[in-house]
PDB file as gemmi writes it, atoms N, CA and C in Angstrom:
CRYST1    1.000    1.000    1.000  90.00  90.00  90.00 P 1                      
ATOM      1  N   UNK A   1     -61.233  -3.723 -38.908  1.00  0.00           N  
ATOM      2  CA  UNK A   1     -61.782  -3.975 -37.602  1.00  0.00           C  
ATOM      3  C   UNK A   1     -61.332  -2.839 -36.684  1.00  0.00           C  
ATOM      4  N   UNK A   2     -62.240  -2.187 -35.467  1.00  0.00           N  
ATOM      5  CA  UNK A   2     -61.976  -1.210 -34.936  1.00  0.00           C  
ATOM      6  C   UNK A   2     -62.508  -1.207 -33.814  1.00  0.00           C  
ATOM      7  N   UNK A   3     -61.354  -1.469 -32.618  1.00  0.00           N  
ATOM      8  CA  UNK A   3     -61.707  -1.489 -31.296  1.00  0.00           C  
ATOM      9  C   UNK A   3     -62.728  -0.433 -30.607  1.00  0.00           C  
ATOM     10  N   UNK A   4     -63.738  -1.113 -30.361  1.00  0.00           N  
ATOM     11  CA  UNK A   4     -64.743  -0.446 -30.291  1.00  0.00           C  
ATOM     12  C   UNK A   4     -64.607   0.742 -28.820  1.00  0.00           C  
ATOM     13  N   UNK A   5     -63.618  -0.224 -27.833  1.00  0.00           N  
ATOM     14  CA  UNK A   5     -63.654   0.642 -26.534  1.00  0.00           C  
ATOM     15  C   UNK A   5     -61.990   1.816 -26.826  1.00  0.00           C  
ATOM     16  N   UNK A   6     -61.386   1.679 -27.758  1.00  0.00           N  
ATOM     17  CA  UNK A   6     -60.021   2.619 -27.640  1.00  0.00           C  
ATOM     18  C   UNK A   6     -60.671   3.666 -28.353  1.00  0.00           C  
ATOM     19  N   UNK A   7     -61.528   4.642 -27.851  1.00  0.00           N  
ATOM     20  CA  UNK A   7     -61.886   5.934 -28.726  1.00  0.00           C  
ATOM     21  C   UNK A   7     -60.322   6.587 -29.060  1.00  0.00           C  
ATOM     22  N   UNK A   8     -59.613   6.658 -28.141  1.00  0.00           N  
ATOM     23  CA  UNK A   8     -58.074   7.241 -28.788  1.00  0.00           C  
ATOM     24  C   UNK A   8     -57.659   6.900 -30.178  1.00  0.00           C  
ATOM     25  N   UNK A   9     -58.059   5.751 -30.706  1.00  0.00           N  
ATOM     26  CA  UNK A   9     -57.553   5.415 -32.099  1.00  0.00           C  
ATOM     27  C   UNK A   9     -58.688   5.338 -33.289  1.00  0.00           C  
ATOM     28  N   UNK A  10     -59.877   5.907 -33.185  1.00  0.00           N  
ATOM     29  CA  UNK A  10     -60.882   6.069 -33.987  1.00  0.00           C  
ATOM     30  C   UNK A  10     -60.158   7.225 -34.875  1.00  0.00           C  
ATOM     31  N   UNK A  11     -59.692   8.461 -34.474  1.00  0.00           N  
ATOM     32  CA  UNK A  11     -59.202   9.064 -35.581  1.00  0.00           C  
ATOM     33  C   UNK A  11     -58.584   8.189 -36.918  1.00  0.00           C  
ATOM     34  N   UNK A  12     -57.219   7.660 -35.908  1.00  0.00           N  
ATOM     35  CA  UNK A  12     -56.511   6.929 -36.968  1.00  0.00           C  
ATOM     36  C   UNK A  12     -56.606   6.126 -37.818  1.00  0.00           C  
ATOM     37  N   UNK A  13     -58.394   5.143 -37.438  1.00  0.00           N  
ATOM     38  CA  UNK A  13     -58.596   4.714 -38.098  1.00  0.00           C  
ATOM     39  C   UNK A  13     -59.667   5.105 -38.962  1.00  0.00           C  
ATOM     40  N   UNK A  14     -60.245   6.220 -38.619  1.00  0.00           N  
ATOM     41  CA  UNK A  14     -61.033   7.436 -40.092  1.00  0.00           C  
ATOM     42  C   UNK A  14     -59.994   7.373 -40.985  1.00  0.00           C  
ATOM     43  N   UNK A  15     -58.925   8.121 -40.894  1.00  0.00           N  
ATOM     44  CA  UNK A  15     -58.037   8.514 -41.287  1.00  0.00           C  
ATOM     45  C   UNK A  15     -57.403   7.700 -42.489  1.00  0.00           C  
ATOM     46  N   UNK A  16     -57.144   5.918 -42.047  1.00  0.00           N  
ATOM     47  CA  UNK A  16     -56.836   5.163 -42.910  1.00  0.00           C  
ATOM     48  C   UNK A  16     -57.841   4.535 -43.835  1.00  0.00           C  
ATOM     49  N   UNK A  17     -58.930   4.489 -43.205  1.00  0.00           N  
ATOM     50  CA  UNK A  17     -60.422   4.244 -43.572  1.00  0.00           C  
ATOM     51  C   UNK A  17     -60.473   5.599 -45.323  1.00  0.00           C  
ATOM     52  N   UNK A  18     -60.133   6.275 -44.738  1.00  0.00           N  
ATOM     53  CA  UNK A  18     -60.720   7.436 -45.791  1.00  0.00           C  
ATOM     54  C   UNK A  18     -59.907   7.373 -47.274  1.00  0.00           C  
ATOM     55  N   UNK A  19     -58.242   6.720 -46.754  1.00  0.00           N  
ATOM     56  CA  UNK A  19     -57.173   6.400 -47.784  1.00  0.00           C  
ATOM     57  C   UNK A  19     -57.673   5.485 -48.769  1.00  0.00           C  
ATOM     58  N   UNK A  20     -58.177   4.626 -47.700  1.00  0.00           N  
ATOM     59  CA  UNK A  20     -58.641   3.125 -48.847  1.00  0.00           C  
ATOM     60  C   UNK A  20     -59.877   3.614 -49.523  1.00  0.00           C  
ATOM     61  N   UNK A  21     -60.308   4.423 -48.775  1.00  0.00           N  
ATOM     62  CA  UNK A  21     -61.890   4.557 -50.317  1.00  0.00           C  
ATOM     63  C   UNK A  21     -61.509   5.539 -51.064  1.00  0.00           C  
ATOM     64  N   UNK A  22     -60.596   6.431 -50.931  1.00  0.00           N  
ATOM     65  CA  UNK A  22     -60.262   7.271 -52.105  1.00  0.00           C  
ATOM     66  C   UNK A  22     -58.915   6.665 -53.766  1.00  0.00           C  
ATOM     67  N   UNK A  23     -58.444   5.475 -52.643  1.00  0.00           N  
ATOM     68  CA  UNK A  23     -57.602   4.637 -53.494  1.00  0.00           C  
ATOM     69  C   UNK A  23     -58.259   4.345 -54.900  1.00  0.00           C  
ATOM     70  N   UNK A  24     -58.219   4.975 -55.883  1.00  0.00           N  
ATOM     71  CA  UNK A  24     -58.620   4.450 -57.274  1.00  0.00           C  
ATOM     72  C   UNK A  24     -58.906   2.798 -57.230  1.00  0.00           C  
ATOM     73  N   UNK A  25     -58.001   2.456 -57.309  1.00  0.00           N  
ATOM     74  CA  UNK A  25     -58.164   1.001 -57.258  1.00  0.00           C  
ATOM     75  C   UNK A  25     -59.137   0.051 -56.861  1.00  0.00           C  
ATOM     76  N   UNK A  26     -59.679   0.501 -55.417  1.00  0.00           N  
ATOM     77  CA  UNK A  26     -59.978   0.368 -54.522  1.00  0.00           C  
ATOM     78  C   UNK A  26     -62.132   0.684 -54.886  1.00  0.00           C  
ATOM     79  N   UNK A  27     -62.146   1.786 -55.882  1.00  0.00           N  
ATOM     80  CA  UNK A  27     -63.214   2.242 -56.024  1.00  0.00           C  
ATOM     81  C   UNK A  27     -64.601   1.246 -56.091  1.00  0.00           C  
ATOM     82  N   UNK A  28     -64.090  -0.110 -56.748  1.00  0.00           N  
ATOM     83  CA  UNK A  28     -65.553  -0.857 -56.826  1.00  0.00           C  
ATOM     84  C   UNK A  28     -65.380  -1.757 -55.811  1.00  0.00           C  
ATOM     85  N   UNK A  29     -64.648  -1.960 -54.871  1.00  0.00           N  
ATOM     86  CA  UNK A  29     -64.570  -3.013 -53.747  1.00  0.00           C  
ATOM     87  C   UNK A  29     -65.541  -2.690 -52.442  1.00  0.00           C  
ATOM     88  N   UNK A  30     -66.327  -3.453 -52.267  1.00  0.00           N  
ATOM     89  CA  UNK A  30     -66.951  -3.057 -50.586  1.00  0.00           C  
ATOM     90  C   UNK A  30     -66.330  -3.361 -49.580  1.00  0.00           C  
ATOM     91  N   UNK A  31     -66.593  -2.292 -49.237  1.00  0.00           N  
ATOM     92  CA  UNK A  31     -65.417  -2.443 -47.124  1.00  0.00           C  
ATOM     93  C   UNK A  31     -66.723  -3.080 -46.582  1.00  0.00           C  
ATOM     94  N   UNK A  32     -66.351  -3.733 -45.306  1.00  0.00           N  
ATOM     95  CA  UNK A  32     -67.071  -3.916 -44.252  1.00  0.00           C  
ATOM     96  C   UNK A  32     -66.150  -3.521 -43.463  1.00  0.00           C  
ATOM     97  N   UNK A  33     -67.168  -2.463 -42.231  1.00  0.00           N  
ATOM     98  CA  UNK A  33     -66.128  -2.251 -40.767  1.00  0.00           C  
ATOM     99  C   UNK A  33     -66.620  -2.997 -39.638  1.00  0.00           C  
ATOM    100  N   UNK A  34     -66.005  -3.383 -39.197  1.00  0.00           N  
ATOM    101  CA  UNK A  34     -66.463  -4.652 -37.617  1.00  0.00           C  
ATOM    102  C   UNK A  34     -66.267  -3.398 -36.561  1.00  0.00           C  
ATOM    103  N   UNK A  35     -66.837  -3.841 -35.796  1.00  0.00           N  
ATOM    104  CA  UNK A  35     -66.522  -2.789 -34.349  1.00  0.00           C  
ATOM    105  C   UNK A  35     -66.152  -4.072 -33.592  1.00  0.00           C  
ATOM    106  N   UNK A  36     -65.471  -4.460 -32.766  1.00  0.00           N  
ATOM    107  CA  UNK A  36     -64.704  -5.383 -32.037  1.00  0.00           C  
ATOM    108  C   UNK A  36     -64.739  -4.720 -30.358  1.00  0.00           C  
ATOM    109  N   UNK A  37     -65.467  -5.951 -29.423  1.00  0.00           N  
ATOM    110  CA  UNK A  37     -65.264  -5.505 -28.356  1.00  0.00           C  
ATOM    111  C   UNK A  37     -66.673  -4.540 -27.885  1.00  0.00           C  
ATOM    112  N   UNK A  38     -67.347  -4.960 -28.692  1.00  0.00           N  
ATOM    113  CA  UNK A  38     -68.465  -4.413 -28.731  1.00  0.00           C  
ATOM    114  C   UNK A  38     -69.366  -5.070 -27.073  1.00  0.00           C  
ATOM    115  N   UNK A  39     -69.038  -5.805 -26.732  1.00  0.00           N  
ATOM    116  CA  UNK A  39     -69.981  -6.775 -25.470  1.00  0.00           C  
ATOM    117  C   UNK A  39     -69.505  -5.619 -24.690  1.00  0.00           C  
ATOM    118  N   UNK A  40     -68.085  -4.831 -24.492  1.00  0.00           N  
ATOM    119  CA  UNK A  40     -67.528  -4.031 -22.956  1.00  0.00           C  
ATOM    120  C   UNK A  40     -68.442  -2.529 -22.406  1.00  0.00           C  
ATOM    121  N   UNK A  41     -68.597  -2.744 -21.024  1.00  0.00           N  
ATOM    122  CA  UNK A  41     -69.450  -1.757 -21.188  1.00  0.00           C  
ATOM    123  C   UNK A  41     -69.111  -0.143 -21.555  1.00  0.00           C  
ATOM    124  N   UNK A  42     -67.846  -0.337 -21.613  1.00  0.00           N  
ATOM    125  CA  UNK A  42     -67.034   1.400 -21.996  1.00  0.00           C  
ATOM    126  C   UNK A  42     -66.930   0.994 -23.521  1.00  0.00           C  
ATOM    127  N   UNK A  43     -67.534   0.494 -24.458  1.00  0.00           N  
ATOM    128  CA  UNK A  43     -67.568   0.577 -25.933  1.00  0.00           C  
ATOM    129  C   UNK A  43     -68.459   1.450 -26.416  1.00  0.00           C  
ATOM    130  N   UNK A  44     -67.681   1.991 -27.536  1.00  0.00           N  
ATOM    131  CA  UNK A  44     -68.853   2.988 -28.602  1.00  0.00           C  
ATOM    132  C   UNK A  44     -69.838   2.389 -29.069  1.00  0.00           C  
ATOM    133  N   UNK A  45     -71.059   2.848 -28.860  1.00  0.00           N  
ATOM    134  CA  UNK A  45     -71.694   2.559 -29.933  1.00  0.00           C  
ATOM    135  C   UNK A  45     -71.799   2.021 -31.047  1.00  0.00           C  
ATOM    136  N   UNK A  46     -73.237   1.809 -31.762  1.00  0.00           N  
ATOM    137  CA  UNK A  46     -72.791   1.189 -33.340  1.00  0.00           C  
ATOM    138  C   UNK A  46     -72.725   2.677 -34.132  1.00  0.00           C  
ATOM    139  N   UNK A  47     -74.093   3.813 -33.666  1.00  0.00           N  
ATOM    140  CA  UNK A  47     -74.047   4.713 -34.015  1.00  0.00           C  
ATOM    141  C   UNK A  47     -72.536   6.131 -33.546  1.00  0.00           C  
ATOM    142  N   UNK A  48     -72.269   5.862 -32.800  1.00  0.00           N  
ATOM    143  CA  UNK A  48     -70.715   6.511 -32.348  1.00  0.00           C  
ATOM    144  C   UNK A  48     -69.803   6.336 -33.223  1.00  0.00           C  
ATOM    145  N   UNK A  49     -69.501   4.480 -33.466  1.00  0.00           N  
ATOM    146  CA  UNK A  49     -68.616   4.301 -34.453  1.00  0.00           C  
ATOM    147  C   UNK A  49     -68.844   4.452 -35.835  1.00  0.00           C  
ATOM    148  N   UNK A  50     -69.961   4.669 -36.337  1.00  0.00           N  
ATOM    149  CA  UNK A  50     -70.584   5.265 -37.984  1.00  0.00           C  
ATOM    150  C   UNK A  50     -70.150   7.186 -37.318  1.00  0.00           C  
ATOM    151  N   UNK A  51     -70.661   7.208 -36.520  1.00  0.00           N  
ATOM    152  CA  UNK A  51     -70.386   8.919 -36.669  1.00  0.00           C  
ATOM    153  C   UNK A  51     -68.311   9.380 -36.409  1.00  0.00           C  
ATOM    154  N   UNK A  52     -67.889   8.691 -35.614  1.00  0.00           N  
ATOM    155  CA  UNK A  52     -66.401   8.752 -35.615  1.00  0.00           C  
ATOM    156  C   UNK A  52     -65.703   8.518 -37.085  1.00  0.00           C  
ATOM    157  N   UNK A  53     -66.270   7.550 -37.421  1.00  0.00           N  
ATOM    158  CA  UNK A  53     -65.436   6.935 -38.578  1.00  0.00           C  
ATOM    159  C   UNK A  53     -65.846   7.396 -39.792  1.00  0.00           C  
ATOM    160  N   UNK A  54     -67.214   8.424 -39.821  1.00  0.00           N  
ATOM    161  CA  UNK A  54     -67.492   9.554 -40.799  1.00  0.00           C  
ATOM    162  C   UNK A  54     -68.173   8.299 -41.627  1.00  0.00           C  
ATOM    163  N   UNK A  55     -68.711   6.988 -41.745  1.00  0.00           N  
ATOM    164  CA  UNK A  55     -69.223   6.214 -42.097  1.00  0.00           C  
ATOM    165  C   UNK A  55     -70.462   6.392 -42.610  1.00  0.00           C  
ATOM    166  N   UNK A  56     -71.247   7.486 -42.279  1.00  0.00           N  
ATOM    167  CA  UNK A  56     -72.682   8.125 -42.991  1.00  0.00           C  
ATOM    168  C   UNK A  56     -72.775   8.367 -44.049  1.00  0.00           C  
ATOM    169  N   UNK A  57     -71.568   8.442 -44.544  1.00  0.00           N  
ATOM    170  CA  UNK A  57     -71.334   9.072 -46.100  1.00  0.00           C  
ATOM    171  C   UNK A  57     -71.511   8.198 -47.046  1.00  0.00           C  
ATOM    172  N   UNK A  58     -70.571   7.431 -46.052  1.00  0.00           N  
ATOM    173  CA  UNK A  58     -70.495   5.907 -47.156  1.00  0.00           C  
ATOM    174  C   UNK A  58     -71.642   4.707 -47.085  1.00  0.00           C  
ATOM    175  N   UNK A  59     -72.256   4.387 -46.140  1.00  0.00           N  
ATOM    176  CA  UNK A  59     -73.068   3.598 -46.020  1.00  0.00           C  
ATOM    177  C   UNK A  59     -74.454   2.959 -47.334  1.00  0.00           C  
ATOM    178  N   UNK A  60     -74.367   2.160 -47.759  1.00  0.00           N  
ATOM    179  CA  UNK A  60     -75.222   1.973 -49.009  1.00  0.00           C  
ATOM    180  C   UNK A  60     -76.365   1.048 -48.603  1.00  0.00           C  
ATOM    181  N   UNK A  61     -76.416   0.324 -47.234  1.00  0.00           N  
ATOM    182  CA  UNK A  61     -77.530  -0.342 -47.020  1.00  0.00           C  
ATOM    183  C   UNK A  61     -77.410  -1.609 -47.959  1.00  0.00           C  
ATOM    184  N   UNK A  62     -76.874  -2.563 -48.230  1.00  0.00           N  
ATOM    185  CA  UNK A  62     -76.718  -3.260 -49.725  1.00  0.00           C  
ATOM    186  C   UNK A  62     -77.292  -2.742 -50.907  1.00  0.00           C  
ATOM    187  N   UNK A  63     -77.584  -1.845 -51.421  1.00  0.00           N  
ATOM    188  CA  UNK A  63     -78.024  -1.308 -52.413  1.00  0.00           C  
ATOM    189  C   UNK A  63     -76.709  -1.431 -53.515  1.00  0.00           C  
ATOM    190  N   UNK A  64     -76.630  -1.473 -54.685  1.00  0.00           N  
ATOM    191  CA  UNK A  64     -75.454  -1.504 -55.676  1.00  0.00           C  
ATOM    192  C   UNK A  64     -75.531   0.319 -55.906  1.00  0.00           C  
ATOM    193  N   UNK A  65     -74.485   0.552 -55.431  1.00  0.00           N  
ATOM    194  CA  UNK A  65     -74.250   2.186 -55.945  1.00  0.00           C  
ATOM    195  C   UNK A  65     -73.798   2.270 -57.162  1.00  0.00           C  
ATOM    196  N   UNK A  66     -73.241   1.617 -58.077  1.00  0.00           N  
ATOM    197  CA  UNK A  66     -72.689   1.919 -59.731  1.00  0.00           C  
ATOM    198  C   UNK A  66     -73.408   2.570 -60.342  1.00  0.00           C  
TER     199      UNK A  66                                                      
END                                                                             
């Protein structure tokens, strides 16, 4: 989950975001990311928080990627 209005901590949470999908382990599990706080009017975007959180990459649309 990722406060949608603290742009200050979107890095950090790319950052940890990027740990868990490179985690072997981790490889066949689906993330979901929430944006939280989304109603305030100083919140990112849905598209802000896919482009901060580098989320374009990953996005599969429900499609099965295997």
């Amino acid at each position: 989950m990722v406060d949608a209005t603290d742009r200050g901590r979107f890095q950090e949470a790319k950052e940890e975001l990027t740990h868990l999908l490179e985690t072997q382990e981790l490889a066949s599990v689906p993330f979901v990311v929430l944006g939280n706080k989304i109603d305030k009017p100083q919140a990112a975007s849905e598209d802000e928080l896919r482009q901060q959180l580098g989320l374009y990459a990953h996005i599969t649309f429900g499609r099965d990627v295997r």
